[in-house]
Short mmCIF file of C-alpha atoms in Angstrom, two decimals:
data_model
loop_
_atom_site.label_atom_id
_atom_site.label_comp_id
_atom_site.label_asym_id
_atom_site.label_seq_id
_atom_site.Cartn_x
_atom_site.Cartn_y
_atom_site.Cartn_z
CA UNK A 231 -109.92 -33.91 134.60
CA UNK A 232 -110.23 -37.57 135.72
CA UNK A 233 -111.91 -38.34 132.08
CA UNK A 234 -109.01 -36.47 130.51
CA UNK A 235 -106.40 -38.41 132.80
CA UNK A 236 -108.29 -41.92 131.73
CA UNK A 237 -108.07 -40.50 128.39
CA UNK A 238 -104.48 -40.09 128.41
CA UNK A 239 -103.97 -43.36 130.06
CA UNK A 240 -105.92 -44.99 127.34
CA UNK A 241 -103.87 -43.29 124.65
CA UNK A 242 -100.67 -44.49 126.55
CA UNK A 243 -101.89 -48.11 126.62
CA UNK A 244 -103.15 -48.09 123.13
CA UNK A 245 -99.53 -46.67 122.02
CA UNK A 246 -97.57 -49.15 124.19
CA UNK A 247 -99.65 -51.94 122.98
CA UNK A 248 -99.19 -51.10 119.19
CA UNK A 249 -95.61 -50.78 119.43
CA UNK A 250 -95.40 -54.04 121.32
CA UNK A 251 -97.64 -55.44 118.32
CA UNK A 252 -95.22 -54.31 115.96
CA UNK A 253 -92.18 -55.60 117.51
CA UNK A 254 -93.66 -58.92 118.17
CA UNK A 255 -94.95 -58.77 114.65
CA UNK A 256 -91.13 -57.91 113.39
CA UNK A 257 -89.65 -60.62 115.29
CA UNK A 258 -92.07 -63.60 114.53
CA UNK A 259 -92.92 -62.69 110.98
CA UNK A 260 -89.53 -61.67 109.72
CA UNK A 261 -88.25 -65.18 110.57
CA UNK A 262 -91.24 -66.78 108.91
CA UNK A 263 -90.76 -64.40 106.03
CA UNK A 264 -87.14 -65.25 105.87
CA UNK A 265 -88.26 -69.28 105.65
CA UNK A 266 -90.64 -68.38 103.06
CA UNK A 267 -87.67 -66.57 100.91
CA UNK A 268 -85.33 -69.34 101.59
CA UNK A 269 -87.98 -72.13 100.24
CA UNK A 270 -88.94 -69.97 97.45
CA UNK A 271 -85.33 -69.45 96.42
CA UNK A 272 -84.71 -73.65 96.77
CA UNK A 273 -87.33 -74.40 94.51
CA UNK A 274 -86.52 -71.59 91.91
CA UNK A 275 -83.08 -73.45 92.01
CA UNK A 276 -84.59 -76.81 91.64
CA UNK A 277 -86.65 -75.81 89.07
CA UNK A 278 -83.50 -73.98 87.24
CA UNK A 279 -81.42 -77.52 88.06
CA UNK A 280 -84.23 -79.61 86.83
CA UNK A 281 -84.63 -77.20 83.62
CA UNK A 282 -80.61 -77.72 82.90
CA UNK A 283 -81.29 -81.64 83.15
CA UNK A 284 -84.37 -81.56 80.69
CA UNK A 285 -82.63 -79.14 78.06
CA UNK A 286 -79.06 -80.77 78.22
CA UNK A 287 -80.86 -84.57 77.77
CA UNK A 288 -80.00 -86.16 74.55
CA UNK A 289 -83.43 -87.57 74.37
CA UNK A 290 -86.81 -85.76 73.71
CA UNK A 291 -88.43 -84.89 76.82
CA UNK A 292 -92.11 -84.19 76.37
CA UNK A 293 -94.67 -83.73 78.98
CA UNK A 294 -98.40 -83.04 78.77
CA UNK A 295 -101.13 -82.20 81.54
CA UNK A 296 -104.97 -83.60 81.93
CA UNK A 297 -105.95 -80.98 79.18
CA UNK A 298 -103.31 -82.98 76.74
CA UNK A 299 -101.31 -79.57 75.98
CA UNK A 300 -97.63 -79.69 75.90
CA UNK A 301 -95.63 -78.45 78.99
CA UNK A 302 -92.25 -79.32 78.33
CA UNK A 303 -90.58 -79.95 74.98
CA UNK A 304 -86.95 -79.71 75.20
CA UNK A 305 -84.00 -79.02 72.63
CA UNK A 306 -83.80 -82.28 71.81
CA UNK A 307 -87.23 -82.60 70.98
CA UNK A 308 -87.24 -79.58 68.90
CA UNK A 309 -84.02 -81.30 67.03
CA UNK A 310 -85.45 -84.58 66.49
CA UNK A 311 -88.97 -83.64 65.53
CA UNK A 312 -88.21 -80.19 63.59
CA UNK A 313 -91.05 -78.17 65.79
CA UNK A 314 -89.87 -75.19 67.72
CA UNK A 315 -91.21 -74.71 71.53
CA UNK A 316 -93.52 -72.01 70.04
CA UNK A 317 -95.27 -74.36 68.11
CA UNK A 318 -95.88 -77.12 70.47
CA UNK A 319 -95.90 -75.56 74.20
CA UNK A 320 -99.02 -74.80 75.72
CA UNK A 321 -101.31 -76.50 72.89
CA UNK A 322 -102.89 -79.48 72.09
CA UNK A 323 -100.15 -80.31 69.39
CA UNK A 324 -98.79 -83.70 70.53
CA UNK A 325 -100.62 -85.85 67.81
CA UNK A 326 -98.20 -83.75 65.25
CA UNK A 327 -95.69 -86.27 66.22
CA UNK A 328 -97.84 -89.16 66.62
CA UNK A 329 -98.72 -90.94 63.14
CA UNK A 330 -102.21 -90.63 62.13
CA UNK A 331 -102.66 -94.81 62.17
CA UNK A 332 -102.14 -94.36 65.98
CA UNK A 333 -104.01 -91.49 67.01
CA UNK A 334 -106.92 -93.02 68.04
CA UNK A 335 -104.91 -95.65 70.07
CA UNK A 336 -102.85 -92.35 71.63
CA UNK A 337 -105.95 -90.46 72.90
CA UNK A 338 -107.53 -93.60 74.57
CA UNK A 339 -104.12 -94.44 76.18
CA UNK A 340 -103.53 -90.68 77.55
CA UNK A 341 -107.49 -90.68 78.79
CA UNK A 342 -107.30 -93.90 80.40
CA UNK A 343 -103.96 -92.99 82.42
CA UNK A 344 -105.45 -90.02 83.73
CA UNK A 345 -108.47 -91.76 84.74
CA UNK A 346 -106.92 -94.51 86.47
CA UNK A 347 -103.20 -93.51 87.11
CA UNK A 348 -101.99 -96.56 85.58
CA UNK A 349 -99.71 -96.88 83.01
CA UNK A 350 -100.17 -100.15 80.33
CA UNK A 351 -96.82 -100.44 79.91
CA UNK A 352 -95.52 -99.06 83.16
CA UNK A 353 -91.50 -98.37 82.87
CA UNK A 354 -91.57 -100.30 79.74
CA UNK A 355 -89.03 -99.16 76.46
CA UNK A 356 -91.65 -99.57 73.68
CA UNK A 357 -90.36 -99.34 70.45
CA UNK A 358 -92.69 -97.25 68.10
CA UNK A 359 -92.89 -95.05 65.25
CA UNK A 360 -93.24 -90.98 65.22
CA UNK A 361 -93.58 -88.64 62.59
CA UNK A 362 -91.15 -85.52 61.61
CA UNK A 363 -92.53 -82.03 60.94
CA UNK A 364 -91.22 -82.83 57.14
CA UNK A 365 -93.67 -85.99 57.41
CA UNK A 366 -90.62 -88.46 57.79
CA UNK A 367 -91.60 -91.60 59.69
CA UNK A 368 -88.81 -92.91 61.95
CA UNK A 369 -88.22 -95.43 64.71
CA UNK A 370 -88.26 -94.52 68.26
CA UNK A 371 -87.82 -95.90 71.61
CA UNK A 372 -90.38 -94.37 74.33
CA UNK A 373 -90.98 -94.65 78.08
CA UNK A 374 -93.28 -93.01 80.14
CA UNK A 375 -93.31 -91.61 83.59
CA UNK A 376 -95.48 -89.15 85.73
CA UNK A 377 -94.89 -86.22 87.90
CA UNK A 378 -96.70 -83.11 89.30
CA UNK A 379 -96.29 -79.50 88.48
CA UNK A 380 -94.87 -77.60 91.54
CA UNK A 381 -97.05 -74.79 91.02
CA UNK A 382 -100.57 -76.27 90.76
CA UNK A 383 -99.96 -79.82 91.74
CA UNK A 384 -101.56 -81.15 88.65
CA UNK A 385 -100.45 -84.72 87.32
CA UNK A 386 -98.30 -84.68 84.13
CA UNK A 387 -97.43 -87.58 81.91
CA UNK A 388 -93.61 -87.54 80.57
CA UNK A 389 -92.61 -89.17 77.82
CA UNK A 390 -88.76 -89.99 77.39
CA UNK A 391 -87.97 -90.26 73.61
CA UNK A 392 -84.62 -91.72 71.71
CA UNK A 393 -84.57 -91.31 68.18
CA UNK A 394 -82.96 -95.04 67.35
CA UNK A 395 -83.17 -94.71 63.46
CA UNK A 396 -79.01 -95.05 63.34
CA UNK A 397 -79.56 -98.25 65.71
CA UNK A 398 -82.45 -99.79 63.24
CA UNK A 399 -80.19 -98.76 60.30
CA UNK A 400 -76.89 -100.44 61.84
CA UNK A 401 -79.49 -103.54 62.75
CA UNK A 402 -80.79 -104.27 59.08
CA UNK A 403 -77.01 -103.62 57.83
CA UNK A 404 -75.93 -106.38 60.29
CA UNK A 405 -79.04 -108.89 59.00
CA UNK A 406 -77.64 -108.05 55.56
CA UNK A 407 -74.30 -109.09 56.01
CA UNK A 408 -75.27 -111.85 57.85
CA UNK A 409 -77.30 -112.90 54.92
CA UNK A 410 -74.33 -112.11 52.30
CA UNK A 411 -72.19 -114.18 54.31
CA UNK A 412 -74.33 -117.31 54.86
CA UNK A 413 -75.33 -117.09 51.33
CA UNK A 414 -71.33 -116.99 50.37
CA UNK A 415 -71.04 -119.77 52.55
CA UNK A 416 -74.10 -122.15 51.85
CA UNK A 417 -74.39 -121.45 48.37
CA UNK A 418 -70.38 -121.86 47.57
CA UNK A 419 -69.66 -124.79 45.29
CA UNK A 420 -66.18 -125.10 46.99
CA UNK A 421 -65.92 -127.45 50.09
CA UNK A 422 -65.57 -125.07 53.17
CA UNK A 423 -64.50 -126.18 56.79
CA UNK A 424 -64.22 -124.18 59.80
CA UNK A 425 -61.45 -125.61 62.05
CA UNK A 426 -61.37 -124.57 65.97
CA UNK A 427 -57.50 -124.16 66.21
CA UNK A 428 -57.44 -125.14 70.02
CA UNK A 429 -59.17 -128.85 69.74
CA UNK A 430 -59.11 -128.96 65.84
CA UNK A 431 -62.73 -129.88 65.86
#
Protein backbone atom coordinates (compact mmCIF):
# COMPACT_ATOMS: atom_id res chain seq x y z
CA UNK A 1 0.00 0.00 0.00
CA UNK A 2 2.80 2.40 0.96
CA UNK A 3 4.69 1.53 -2.23
CA UNK A 4 1.57 2.26 -4.25
CA UNK A 5 1.15 5.58 -2.42
CA UNK A 6 4.77 6.53 -3.15
CA UNK A 7 4.23 5.58 -6.79
CA UNK A 8 1.10 7.73 -6.87
CA UNK A 9 2.89 10.72 -5.35
CA UNK A 10 5.79 10.21 -7.74
CA UNK A 11 3.35 10.22 -10.65
CA UNK A 12 1.65 13.42 -9.37
CA UNK A 13 5.05 15.16 -8.88
CA UNK A 14 6.15 13.98 -12.33
CA UNK A 15 2.96 15.36 -13.97
CA UNK A 16 3.20 18.68 -12.06
CA UNK A 17 6.89 19.00 -13.01
CA UNK A 18 6.08 18.22 -16.64
CA UNK A 19 3.24 20.78 -16.73
CA UNK A 20 5.49 23.36 -15.04
CA UNK A 21 8.24 22.73 -17.60
CA UNK A 22 5.77 23.08 -20.46
CA UNK A 23 4.57 26.44 -19.07
CA UNK A 24 8.16 27.62 -18.45
CA UNK A 25 9.14 26.54 -21.95
CA UNK A 26 6.10 28.28 -23.43
CA UNK A 27 6.71 31.58 -21.63
CA UNK A 28 10.49 31.55 -22.20
CA UNK A 29 10.74 30.21 -25.74
CA UNK A 30 7.71 31.96 -27.19
CA UNK A 31 9.15 35.50 -26.66
CA UNK A 32 12.57 34.25 -27.82
CA UNK A 33 10.98 32.66 -30.87
CA UNK A 34 9.11 35.90 -31.54
CA UNK A 35 12.42 37.80 -31.40
CA UNK A 36 13.95 35.33 -33.87
CA UNK A 37 10.94 35.74 -36.16
CA UNK A 38 11.17 39.54 -35.97
CA UNK A 39 14.92 39.47 -36.68
CA UNK A 40 14.36 37.08 -39.60
CA UNK A 41 11.68 39.46 -40.93
CA UNK A 42 14.05 42.43 -40.53
CA UNK A 43 16.82 40.58 -42.40
CA UNK A 44 14.38 39.65 -45.17
CA UNK A 45 13.16 43.26 -45.43
CA UNK A 46 16.78 44.55 -45.44
CA UNK A 47 17.63 42.05 -48.18
CA UNK A 48 14.52 43.02 -50.20
CA UNK A 49 15.35 46.73 -49.82
CA UNK A 50 18.96 46.07 -50.79
CA UNK A 51 17.80 44.12 -53.87
CA UNK A 52 15.46 46.97 -54.88
CA UNK A 53 18.33 49.50 -54.59
CA UNK A 54 20.72 47.24 -56.55
CA UNK A 55 18.20 46.42 -59.28
CA UNK A 56 17.06 50.04 -59.74
CA UNK A 57 20.63 51.35 -59.99
CA UNK A 58 21.56 52.64 -63.45
CA UNK A 59 25.15 51.48 -62.95
CA UNK A 60 26.13 47.83 -63.31
CA UNK A 61 26.53 46.23 -59.87
CA UNK A 62 28.53 42.99 -59.91
CA UNK A 63 29.75 41.09 -56.86
CA UNK A 64 32.00 38.03 -56.60
CA UNK A 65 33.00 35.71 -53.77
CA UNK A 66 36.38 34.23 -52.95
CA UNK A 67 35.77 31.43 -55.47
CA UNK A 68 35.40 34.21 -58.11
CA UNK A 69 31.84 33.08 -58.89
CA UNK A 70 29.42 35.93 -59.57
CA UNK A 71 26.85 36.50 -56.80
CA UNK A 72 25.18 39.71 -58.02
CA UNK A 73 24.54 40.82 -61.61
CA UNK A 74 21.84 43.50 -61.72
CA UNK A 75 19.54 44.62 -64.56
CA UNK A 76 21.87 47.46 -65.55
CA UNK A 77 24.71 44.92 -65.89
CA UNK A 78 22.50 42.83 -68.20
CA UNK A 79 21.77 45.94 -70.31
CA UNK A 80 25.37 47.19 -70.41
CA UNK A 81 27.14 43.89 -71.07
CA UNK A 82 24.43 41.96 -72.97
CA UNK A 83 24.57 38.84 -70.76
CA UNK A 84 21.60 37.53 -68.75
CA UNK A 85 21.71 36.74 -65.03
CA UNK A 86 21.44 33.02 -65.86
CA UNK A 87 24.60 33.23 -67.98
CA UNK A 88 26.62 34.97 -65.25
CA UNK A 89 25.42 34.22 -61.68
CA UNK A 90 26.90 31.21 -59.91
CA UNK A 91 29.70 30.84 -62.45
CA UNK A 92 33.31 31.97 -62.78
CA UNK A 93 32.17 34.18 -65.67
CA UNK A 94 33.72 37.54 -64.82
CA UNK A 95 36.40 37.19 -67.49
CA UNK A 96 33.63 37.31 -70.14
CA UNK A 97 33.38 41.08 -69.58
CA UNK A 98 37.11 41.72 -69.13
CA UNK A 99 39.13 42.25 -72.34
CA UNK A 100 41.56 39.35 -72.92
CA UNK A 101 44.60 41.67 -72.64
CA UNK A 102 43.65 42.35 -68.98
CA UNK A 103 42.82 38.77 -67.90
CA UNK A 104 46.13 38.13 -66.10
CA UNK A 105 46.14 41.50 -64.28
CA UNK A 106 42.51 40.99 -63.25
CA UNK A 107 43.17 37.54 -61.75
CA UNK A 108 46.22 38.79 -59.84
CA UNK A 109 44.33 41.85 -58.53
CA UNK A 110 41.35 39.84 -57.22
CA UNK A 111 43.59 37.14 -55.68
CA UNK A 112 45.72 39.80 -53.93
CA UNK A 113 42.63 41.48 -52.48
CA UNK A 114 41.22 38.27 -51.00
CA UNK A 115 44.69 37.50 -49.63
CA UNK A 116 45.48 40.92 -48.14
CA UNK A 117 42.04 42.54 -47.79
CA UNK A 118 43.42 45.68 -49.46
CA UNK A 119 42.40 47.24 -52.77
CA UNK A 120 45.23 48.56 -54.94
CA UNK A 121 43.11 51.59 -55.92
CA UNK A 122 40.99 51.96 -52.77
CA UNK A 123 37.83 54.02 -53.44
CA UNK A 124 39.19 55.37 -56.73
CA UNK A 125 37.10 55.68 -59.89
CA UNK A 126 39.19 53.99 -62.57
CA UNK A 127 38.68 54.48 -66.28
CA UNK A 128 39.16 51.12 -68.01
CA UNK A 129 37.82 49.14 -70.93
CA UNK A 130 35.26 46.33 -70.84
CA UNK A 131 33.83 44.02 -73.49
CA UNK A 132 30.18 43.36 -74.37
CA UNK A 133 28.74 39.99 -75.33
CA UNK A 134 28.96 40.97 -79.01
CA UNK A 135 32.73 41.52 -78.62
CA UNK A 136 32.55 45.34 -78.67
CA UNK A 137 35.14 47.11 -76.49
CA UNK A 138 33.82 50.17 -74.66
CA UNK A 139 35.04 52.59 -71.94
CA UNK A 140 33.88 52.22 -68.34
CA UNK A 141 34.34 53.95 -65.01
CA UNK A 142 34.70 51.40 -62.21
CA UNK A 143 35.10 51.50 -58.43
CA UNK A 144 35.46 48.62 -55.97
CA UNK A 145 34.05 47.98 -52.51
CA UNK A 146 33.83 45.12 -50.03
CA UNK A 147 31.02 43.59 -48.00
CA UNK A 148 29.97 40.21 -46.64
CA UNK A 149 27.04 37.92 -47.34
CA UNK A 150 24.39 37.93 -44.59
CA UNK A 151 23.92 34.15 -44.54
CA UNK A 152 27.48 32.87 -44.94
CA UNK A 153 29.50 35.87 -43.59
CA UNK A 154 31.74 35.32 -46.64
CA UNK A 155 33.64 38.38 -47.88
CA UNK A 156 32.57 39.61 -51.30
CA UNK A 157 34.02 42.19 -53.71
CA UNK A 158 31.52 44.58 -55.30
CA UNK A 159 32.20 46.44 -58.54
CA UNK A 160 30.19 49.56 -59.44
CA UNK A 161 30.49 50.05 -63.20
CA UNK A 162 29.35 52.98 -65.34
CA UNK A 163 29.26 52.86 -69.13
CA UNK A 164 30.93 56.12 -70.20
CA UNK A 165 30.69 55.60 -73.97
CA UNK A 166 28.45 58.69 -74.46
CA UNK A 167 30.67 60.87 -72.24
CA UNK A 168 33.77 59.81 -74.18
CA UNK A 169 32.03 60.54 -77.50
CA UNK A 170 31.09 64.03 -76.23
CA UNK A 171 34.65 64.55 -75.01
CA UNK A 172 36.01 63.50 -78.40
CA UNK A 173 33.53 65.80 -80.17
CA UNK A 174 34.54 68.71 -77.92
CA UNK A 175 38.25 68.15 -78.69
CA UNK A 176 37.42 67.96 -82.42
CA UNK A 177 35.36 71.18 -82.23
CA UNK A 178 38.13 72.95 -80.33
CA UNK A 179 40.62 71.88 -83.01
CA UNK A 180 38.28 73.10 -85.79
CA UNK A 181 37.82 76.44 -84.01
CA UNK A 182 41.57 76.79 -83.36
CA UNK A 183 42.36 75.94 -86.98
CA UNK A 184 39.78 78.46 -88.24
CA UNK A 185 41.22 81.10 -85.97
CA UNK A 186 44.95 80.40 -86.36
CA UNK A 187 45.01 79.53 -90.05
CA UNK A 188 42.75 82.38 -91.10
CA UNK A 189 44.57 84.92 -93.33
CA UNK A 190 42.40 87.80 -92.12
CA UNK A 191 43.33 89.80 -89.04
CA UNK A 192 41.14 88.64 -86.14
CA UNK A 193 40.97 90.45 -82.78
CA UNK A 194 39.03 89.34 -79.69
CA UNK A 195 38.07 92.42 -77.64
CA UNK A 196 36.78 92.47 -74.07
CA UNK A 197 33.68 94.78 -74.31
CA UNK A 198 33.94 95.82 -70.65
CA UNK A 199 37.47 97.19 -70.51
CA UNK A 200 38.40 97.35 -74.17
CA UNK A 201 41.36 94.97 -73.75
